[in-house]
PDB file of C-alpha atoms in Angstrom:
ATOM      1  CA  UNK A  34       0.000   0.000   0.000  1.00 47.00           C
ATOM      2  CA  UNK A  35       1.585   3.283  -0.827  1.00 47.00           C
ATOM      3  CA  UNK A  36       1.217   5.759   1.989  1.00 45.00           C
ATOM      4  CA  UNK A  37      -0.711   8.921   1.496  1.00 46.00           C
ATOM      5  CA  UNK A  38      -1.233   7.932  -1.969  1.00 52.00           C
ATOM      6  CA  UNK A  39      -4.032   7.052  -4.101  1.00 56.00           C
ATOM      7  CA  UNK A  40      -6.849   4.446  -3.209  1.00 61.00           C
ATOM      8  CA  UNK A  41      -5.412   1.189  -2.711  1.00 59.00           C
ATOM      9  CA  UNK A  42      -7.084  -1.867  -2.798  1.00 59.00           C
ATOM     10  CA  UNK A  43      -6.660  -5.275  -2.070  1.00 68.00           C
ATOM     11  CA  UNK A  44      -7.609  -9.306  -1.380  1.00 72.00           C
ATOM     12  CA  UNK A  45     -11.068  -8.878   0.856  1.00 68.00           C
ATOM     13  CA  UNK A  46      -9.960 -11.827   2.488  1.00 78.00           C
ATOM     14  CA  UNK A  47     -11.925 -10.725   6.039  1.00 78.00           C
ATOM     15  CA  UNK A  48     -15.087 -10.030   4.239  1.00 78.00           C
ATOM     16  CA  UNK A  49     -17.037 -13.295   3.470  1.00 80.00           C
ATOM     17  CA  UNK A  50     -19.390 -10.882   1.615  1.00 83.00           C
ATOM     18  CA  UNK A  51     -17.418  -9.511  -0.820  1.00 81.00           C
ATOM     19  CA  UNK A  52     -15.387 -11.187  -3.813  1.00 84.00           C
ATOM     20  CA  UNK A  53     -11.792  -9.811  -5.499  1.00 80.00           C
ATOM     21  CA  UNK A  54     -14.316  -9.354  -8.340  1.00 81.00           C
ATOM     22  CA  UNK A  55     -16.258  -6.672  -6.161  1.00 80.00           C
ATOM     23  CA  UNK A  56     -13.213  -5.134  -5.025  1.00 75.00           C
ATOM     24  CA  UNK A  57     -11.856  -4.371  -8.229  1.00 81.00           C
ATOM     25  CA  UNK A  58     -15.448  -3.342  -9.780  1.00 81.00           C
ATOM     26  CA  UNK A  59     -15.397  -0.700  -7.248  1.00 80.00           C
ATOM     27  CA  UNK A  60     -11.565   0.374  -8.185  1.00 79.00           C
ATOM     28  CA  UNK A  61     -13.014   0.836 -11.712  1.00 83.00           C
ATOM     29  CA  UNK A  62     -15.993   2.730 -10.882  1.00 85.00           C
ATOM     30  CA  UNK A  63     -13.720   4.817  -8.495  1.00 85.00           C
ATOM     31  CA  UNK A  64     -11.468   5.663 -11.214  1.00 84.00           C
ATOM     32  CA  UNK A  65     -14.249   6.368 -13.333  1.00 86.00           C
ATOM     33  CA  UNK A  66     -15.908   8.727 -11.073  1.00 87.00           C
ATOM     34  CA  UNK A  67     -12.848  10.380 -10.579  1.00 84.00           C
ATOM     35  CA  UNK A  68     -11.471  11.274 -14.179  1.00 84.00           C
ATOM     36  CA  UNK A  69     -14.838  11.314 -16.487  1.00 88.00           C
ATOM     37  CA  UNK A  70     -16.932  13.053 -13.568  1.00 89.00           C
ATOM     38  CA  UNK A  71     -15.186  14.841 -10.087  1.00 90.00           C
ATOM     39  CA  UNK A  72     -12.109  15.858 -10.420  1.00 87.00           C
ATOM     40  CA  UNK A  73     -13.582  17.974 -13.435  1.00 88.00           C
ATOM     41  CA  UNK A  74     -15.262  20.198 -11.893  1.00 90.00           C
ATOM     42  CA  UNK A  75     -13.631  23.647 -10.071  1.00 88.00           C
ATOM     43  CA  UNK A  76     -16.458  25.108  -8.262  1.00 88.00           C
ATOM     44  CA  UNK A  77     -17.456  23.949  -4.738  1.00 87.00           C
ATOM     45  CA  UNK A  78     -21.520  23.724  -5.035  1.00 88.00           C
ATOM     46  CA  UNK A  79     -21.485  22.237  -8.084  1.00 90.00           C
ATOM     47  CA  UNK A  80     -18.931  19.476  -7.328  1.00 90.00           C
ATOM     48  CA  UNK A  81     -20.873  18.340  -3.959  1.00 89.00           C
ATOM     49  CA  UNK A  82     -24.256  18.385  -5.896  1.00 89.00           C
ATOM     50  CA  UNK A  83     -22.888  16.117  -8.616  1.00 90.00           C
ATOM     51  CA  UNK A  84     -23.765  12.572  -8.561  1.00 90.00           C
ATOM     52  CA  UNK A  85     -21.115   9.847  -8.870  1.00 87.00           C
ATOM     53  CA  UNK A  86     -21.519   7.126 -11.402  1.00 86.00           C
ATOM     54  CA  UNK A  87     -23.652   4.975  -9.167  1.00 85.00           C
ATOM     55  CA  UNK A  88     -26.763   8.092  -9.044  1.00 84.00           C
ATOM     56  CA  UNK A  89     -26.441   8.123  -5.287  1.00 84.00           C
ATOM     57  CA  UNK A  90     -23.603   9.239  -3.721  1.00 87.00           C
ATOM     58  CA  UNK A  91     -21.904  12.573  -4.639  1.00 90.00           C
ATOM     59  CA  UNK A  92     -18.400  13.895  -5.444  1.00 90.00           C
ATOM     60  CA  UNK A  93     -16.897  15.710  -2.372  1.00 87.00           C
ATOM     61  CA  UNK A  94     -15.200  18.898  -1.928  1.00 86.00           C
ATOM     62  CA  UNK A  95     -11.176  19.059  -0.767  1.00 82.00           C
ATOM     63  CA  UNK A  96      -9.537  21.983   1.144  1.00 80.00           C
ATOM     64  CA  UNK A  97      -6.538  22.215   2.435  1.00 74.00           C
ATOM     65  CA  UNK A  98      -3.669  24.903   3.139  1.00 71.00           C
ATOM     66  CA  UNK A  99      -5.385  26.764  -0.135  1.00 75.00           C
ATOM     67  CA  UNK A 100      -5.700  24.002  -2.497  1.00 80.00           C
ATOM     68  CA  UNK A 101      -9.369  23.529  -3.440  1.00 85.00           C
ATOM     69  CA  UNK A 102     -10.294  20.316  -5.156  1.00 86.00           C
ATOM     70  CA  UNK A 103     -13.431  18.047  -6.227  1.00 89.00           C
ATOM     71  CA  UNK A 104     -12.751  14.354  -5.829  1.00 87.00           C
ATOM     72  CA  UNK A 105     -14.579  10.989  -5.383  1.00 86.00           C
ATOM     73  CA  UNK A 106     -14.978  11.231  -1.537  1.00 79.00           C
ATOM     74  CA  UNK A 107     -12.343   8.713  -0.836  1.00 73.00           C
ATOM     75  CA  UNK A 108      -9.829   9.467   1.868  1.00 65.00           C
ATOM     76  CA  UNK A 109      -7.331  11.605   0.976  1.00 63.00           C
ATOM     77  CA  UNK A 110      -4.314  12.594   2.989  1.00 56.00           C
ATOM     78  CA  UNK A 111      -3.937  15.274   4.129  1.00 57.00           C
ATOM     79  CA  UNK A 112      -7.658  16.190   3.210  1.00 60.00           C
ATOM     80  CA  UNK A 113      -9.282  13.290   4.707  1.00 68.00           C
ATOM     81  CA  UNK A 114     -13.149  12.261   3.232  1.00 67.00           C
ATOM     82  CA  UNK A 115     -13.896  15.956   1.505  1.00 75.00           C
ATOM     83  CA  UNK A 116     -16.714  17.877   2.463  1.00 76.00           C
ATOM     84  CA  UNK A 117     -20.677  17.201   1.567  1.00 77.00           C
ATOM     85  CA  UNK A 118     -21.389  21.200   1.912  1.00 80.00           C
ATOM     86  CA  UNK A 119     -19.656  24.431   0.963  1.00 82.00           C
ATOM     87  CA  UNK A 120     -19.892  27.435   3.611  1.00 69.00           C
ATOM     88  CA  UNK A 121     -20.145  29.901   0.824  1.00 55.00           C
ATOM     89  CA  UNK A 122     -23.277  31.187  -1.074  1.00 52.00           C
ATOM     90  CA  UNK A 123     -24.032  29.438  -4.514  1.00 48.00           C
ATOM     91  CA  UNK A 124     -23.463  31.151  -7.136  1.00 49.00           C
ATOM     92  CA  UNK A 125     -25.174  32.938  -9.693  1.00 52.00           C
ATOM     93  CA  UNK A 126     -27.043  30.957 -12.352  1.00 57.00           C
ATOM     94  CA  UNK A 127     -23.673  29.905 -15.138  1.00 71.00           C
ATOM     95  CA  UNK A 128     -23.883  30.214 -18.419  1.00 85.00           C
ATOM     96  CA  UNK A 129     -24.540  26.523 -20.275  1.00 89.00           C
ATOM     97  CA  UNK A 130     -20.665  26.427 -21.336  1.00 89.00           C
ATOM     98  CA  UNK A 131     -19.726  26.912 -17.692  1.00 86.00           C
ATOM     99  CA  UNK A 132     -21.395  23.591 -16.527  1.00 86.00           C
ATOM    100  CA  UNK A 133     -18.539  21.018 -16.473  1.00 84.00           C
ATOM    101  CA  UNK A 134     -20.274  17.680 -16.359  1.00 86.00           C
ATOM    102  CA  UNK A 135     -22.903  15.802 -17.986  1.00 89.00           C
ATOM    103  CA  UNK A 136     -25.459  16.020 -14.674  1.00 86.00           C
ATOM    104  CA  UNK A 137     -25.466  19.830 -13.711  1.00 85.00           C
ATOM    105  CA  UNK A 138     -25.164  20.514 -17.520  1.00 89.00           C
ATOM    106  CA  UNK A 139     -28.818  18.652 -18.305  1.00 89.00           C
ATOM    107  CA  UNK A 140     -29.920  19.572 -14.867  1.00 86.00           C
ATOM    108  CA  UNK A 141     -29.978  22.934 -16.006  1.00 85.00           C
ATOM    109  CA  UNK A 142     -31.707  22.752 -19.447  1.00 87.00           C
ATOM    110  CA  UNK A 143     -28.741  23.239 -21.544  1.00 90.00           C
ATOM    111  CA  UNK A 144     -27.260  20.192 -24.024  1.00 90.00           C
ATOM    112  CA  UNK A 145     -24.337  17.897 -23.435  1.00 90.00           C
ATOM    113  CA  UNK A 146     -22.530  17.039 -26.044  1.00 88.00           C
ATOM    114  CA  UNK A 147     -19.610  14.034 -26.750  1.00 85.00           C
ATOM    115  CA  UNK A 148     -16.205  13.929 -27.531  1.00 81.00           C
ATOM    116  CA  UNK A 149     -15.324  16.309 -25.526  1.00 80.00           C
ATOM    117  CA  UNK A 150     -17.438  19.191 -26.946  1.00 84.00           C
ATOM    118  CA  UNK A 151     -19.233  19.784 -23.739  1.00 87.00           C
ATOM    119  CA  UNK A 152     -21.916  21.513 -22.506  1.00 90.00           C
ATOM    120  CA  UNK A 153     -23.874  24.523 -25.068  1.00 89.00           C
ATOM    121  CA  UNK A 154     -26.691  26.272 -24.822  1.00 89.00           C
ATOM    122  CA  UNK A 155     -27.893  24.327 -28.642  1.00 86.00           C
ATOM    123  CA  UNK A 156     -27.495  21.439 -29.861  1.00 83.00           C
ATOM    124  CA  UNK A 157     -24.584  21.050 -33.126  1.00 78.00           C
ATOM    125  CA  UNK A 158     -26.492  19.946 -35.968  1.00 74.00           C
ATOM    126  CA  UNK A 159     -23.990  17.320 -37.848  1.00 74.00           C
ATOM    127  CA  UNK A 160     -22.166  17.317 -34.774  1.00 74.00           C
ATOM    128  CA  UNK A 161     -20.814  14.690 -32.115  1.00 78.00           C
ATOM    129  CA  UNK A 162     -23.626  12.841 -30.160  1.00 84.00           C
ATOM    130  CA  UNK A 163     -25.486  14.913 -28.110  1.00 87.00           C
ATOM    131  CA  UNK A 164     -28.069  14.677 -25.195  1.00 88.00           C
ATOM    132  CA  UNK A 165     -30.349  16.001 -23.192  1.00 87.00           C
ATOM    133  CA  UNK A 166     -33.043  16.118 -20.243  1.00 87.00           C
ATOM    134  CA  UNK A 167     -35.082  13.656 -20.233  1.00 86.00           C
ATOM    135  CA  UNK A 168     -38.050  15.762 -19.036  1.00 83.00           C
ATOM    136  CA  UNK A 169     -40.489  13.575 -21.836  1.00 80.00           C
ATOM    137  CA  UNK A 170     -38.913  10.469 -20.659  1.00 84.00           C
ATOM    138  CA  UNK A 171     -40.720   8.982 -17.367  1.00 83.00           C
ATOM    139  CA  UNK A 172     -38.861   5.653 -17.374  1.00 88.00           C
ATOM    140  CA  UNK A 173     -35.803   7.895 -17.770  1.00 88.00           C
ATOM    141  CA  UNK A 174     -33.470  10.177 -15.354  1.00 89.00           C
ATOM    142  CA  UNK A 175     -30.601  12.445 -16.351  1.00 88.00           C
ATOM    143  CA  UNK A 176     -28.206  10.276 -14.331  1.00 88.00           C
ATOM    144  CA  UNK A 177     -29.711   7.348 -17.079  1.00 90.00           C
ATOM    145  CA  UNK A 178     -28.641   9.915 -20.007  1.00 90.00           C
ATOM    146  CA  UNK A 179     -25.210  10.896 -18.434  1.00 89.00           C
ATOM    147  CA  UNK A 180     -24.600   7.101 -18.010  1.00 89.00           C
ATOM    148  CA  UNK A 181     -25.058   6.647 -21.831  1.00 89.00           C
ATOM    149  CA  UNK A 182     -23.187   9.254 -22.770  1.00 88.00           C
ATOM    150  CA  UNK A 183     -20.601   8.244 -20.421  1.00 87.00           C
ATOM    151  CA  UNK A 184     -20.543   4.529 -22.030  1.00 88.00           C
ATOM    152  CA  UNK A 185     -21.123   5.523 -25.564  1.00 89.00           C
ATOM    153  CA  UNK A 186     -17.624   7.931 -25.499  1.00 87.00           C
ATOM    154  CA  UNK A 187     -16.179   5.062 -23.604  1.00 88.00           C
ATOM    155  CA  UNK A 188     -16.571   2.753 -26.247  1.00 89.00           C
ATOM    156  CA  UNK A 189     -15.951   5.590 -28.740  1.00 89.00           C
ATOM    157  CA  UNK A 190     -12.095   6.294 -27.210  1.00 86.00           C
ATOM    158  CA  UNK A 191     -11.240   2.588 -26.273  1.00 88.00           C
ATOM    159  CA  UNK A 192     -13.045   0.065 -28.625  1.00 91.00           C
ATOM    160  CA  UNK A 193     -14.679   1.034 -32.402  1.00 92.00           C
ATOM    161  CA  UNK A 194     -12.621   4.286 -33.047  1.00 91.00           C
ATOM    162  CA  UNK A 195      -9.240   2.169 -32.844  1.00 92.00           C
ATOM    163  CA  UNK A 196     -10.329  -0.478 -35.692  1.00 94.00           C
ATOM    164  CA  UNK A 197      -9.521   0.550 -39.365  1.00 93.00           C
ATOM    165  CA  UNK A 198     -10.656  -2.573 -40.578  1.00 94.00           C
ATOM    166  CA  UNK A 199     -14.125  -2.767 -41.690  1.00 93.00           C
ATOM    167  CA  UNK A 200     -14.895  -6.755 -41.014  1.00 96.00           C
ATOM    168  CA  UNK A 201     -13.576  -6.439 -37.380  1.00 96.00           C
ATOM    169  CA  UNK A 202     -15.319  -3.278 -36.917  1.00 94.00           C
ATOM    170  CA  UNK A 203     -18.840  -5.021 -37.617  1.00 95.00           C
ATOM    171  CA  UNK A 204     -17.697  -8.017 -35.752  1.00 95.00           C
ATOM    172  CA  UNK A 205     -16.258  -6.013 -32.603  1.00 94.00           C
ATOM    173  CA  UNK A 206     -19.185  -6.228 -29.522  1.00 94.00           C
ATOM    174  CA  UNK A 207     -19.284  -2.074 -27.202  1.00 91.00           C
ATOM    175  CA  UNK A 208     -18.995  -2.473 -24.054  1.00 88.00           C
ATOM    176  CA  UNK A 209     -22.536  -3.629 -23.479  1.00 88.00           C
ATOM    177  CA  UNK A 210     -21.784  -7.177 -24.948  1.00 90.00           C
ATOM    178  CA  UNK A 211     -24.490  -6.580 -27.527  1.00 90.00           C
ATOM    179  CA  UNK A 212     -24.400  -4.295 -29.603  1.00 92.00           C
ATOM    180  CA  UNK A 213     -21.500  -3.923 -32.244  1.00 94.00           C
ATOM    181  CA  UNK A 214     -19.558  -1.133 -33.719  1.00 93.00           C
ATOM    182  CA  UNK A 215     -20.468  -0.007 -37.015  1.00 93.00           C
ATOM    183  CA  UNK A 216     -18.522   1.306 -40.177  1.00 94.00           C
ATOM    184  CA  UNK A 217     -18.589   4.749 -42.264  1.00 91.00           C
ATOM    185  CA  UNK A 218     -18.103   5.578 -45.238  1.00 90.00           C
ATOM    186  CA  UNK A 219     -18.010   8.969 -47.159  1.00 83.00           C
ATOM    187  CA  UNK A 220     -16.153  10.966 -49.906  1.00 86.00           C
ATOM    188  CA  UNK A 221     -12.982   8.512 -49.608  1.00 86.00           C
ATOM    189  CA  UNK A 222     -13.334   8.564 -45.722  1.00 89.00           C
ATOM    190  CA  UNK A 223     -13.743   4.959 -43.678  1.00 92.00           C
ATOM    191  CA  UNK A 224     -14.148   5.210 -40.319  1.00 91.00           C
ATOM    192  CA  UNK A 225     -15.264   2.863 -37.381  1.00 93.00           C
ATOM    193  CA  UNK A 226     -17.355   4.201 -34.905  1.00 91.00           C
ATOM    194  CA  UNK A 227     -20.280   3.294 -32.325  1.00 90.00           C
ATOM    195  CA  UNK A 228     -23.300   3.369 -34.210  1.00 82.00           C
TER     196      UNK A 228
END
């Protein structure tokens, strides 16, 4: 274990309950949390109102000796577990590009939009994927929607956008383990992507 480093995990030997396959689920949903969804965001309220990857616990806010960061609410040293609240007043009502992940952007009626475009007040016709609140949706939240998007740039960066091959793009399964990745094809350009 390294000390005062990052979260370590290890064999849950002592806990009949859980399996080496849990413990390293949660080390990939930690990591997840932390690089696609906390540690973006530089403003206190928003970072403690933003929901982690599971839709039920929130990022936490670190201060310490003037550095200010948003992380996953693991313990940190010297910052220990992060705080849940921020003693200041929220702030003013941002502007849509302000918004710095997926939730608070959609939260706040404004559209989210992939590869790293982020968050607008419109949508970009011809543009990456984009999404929005599910307000028409019942059987749908925005933590559902920022899931998707969160999977379908996943399998963007790591899986179809790496083939060049069109027969193992077709053949390659996302992430989900059912759908596959599909080809493109336009003015001389071939491209794999998700579909």
């Amino acid at each position: 274990e390294i000390a005062d480093g990052p979260p370590s995990y290890t064999n849950p030997i002592d806990d009949p309950d859980k399996t080496i396959n849990d413990v390293c689920e949660e080390m990939q949903e930690e990591e997840l949390d932390h690089h696609f969804i906390c540690s973006r965001i530089t403003d206190c309220n928003e970072c403690v109102e933003t929901f982690k990857s599971n839709g039920k616990d929130k990022c936490r806010w670190y201060e310490l000796d003037g550095d200010q960061l948003c992380d996953t609410g693991i313990d940190m040293y010297p910052y220990g577990n992060g705080e849940t609240s921020c003693s200041s007043e929220p702030p003013l009502k941002k502007d849509c590009e302000d918004y710095e992940t997926c939730n608070n952007c959609l939260e706040n009626g404004c559209f989210m939009h992939g590869r790293g475009l982020g968050c607008d007040e419109y949508e970009i016709a011809d543009g990456p994927p984009s999404y929005t609140n599910p307000i028409d949706d019942p059987d749908k939240t925005i933590n559902d929607v920022c899931e998707e998007m969160q999977e379908e740039e996943l399998d963007h960066h790591f899986i179809c956008s790496r083939i060049t091959d069109c027969n193992e793009c077709v053949e390659t399964f996302k992430s989900n383990g059912k759908d596959k990745c599909r080809w493109y094809e336009l003015d001389g350009d071939q491209l794999c992507d998700t579909g």
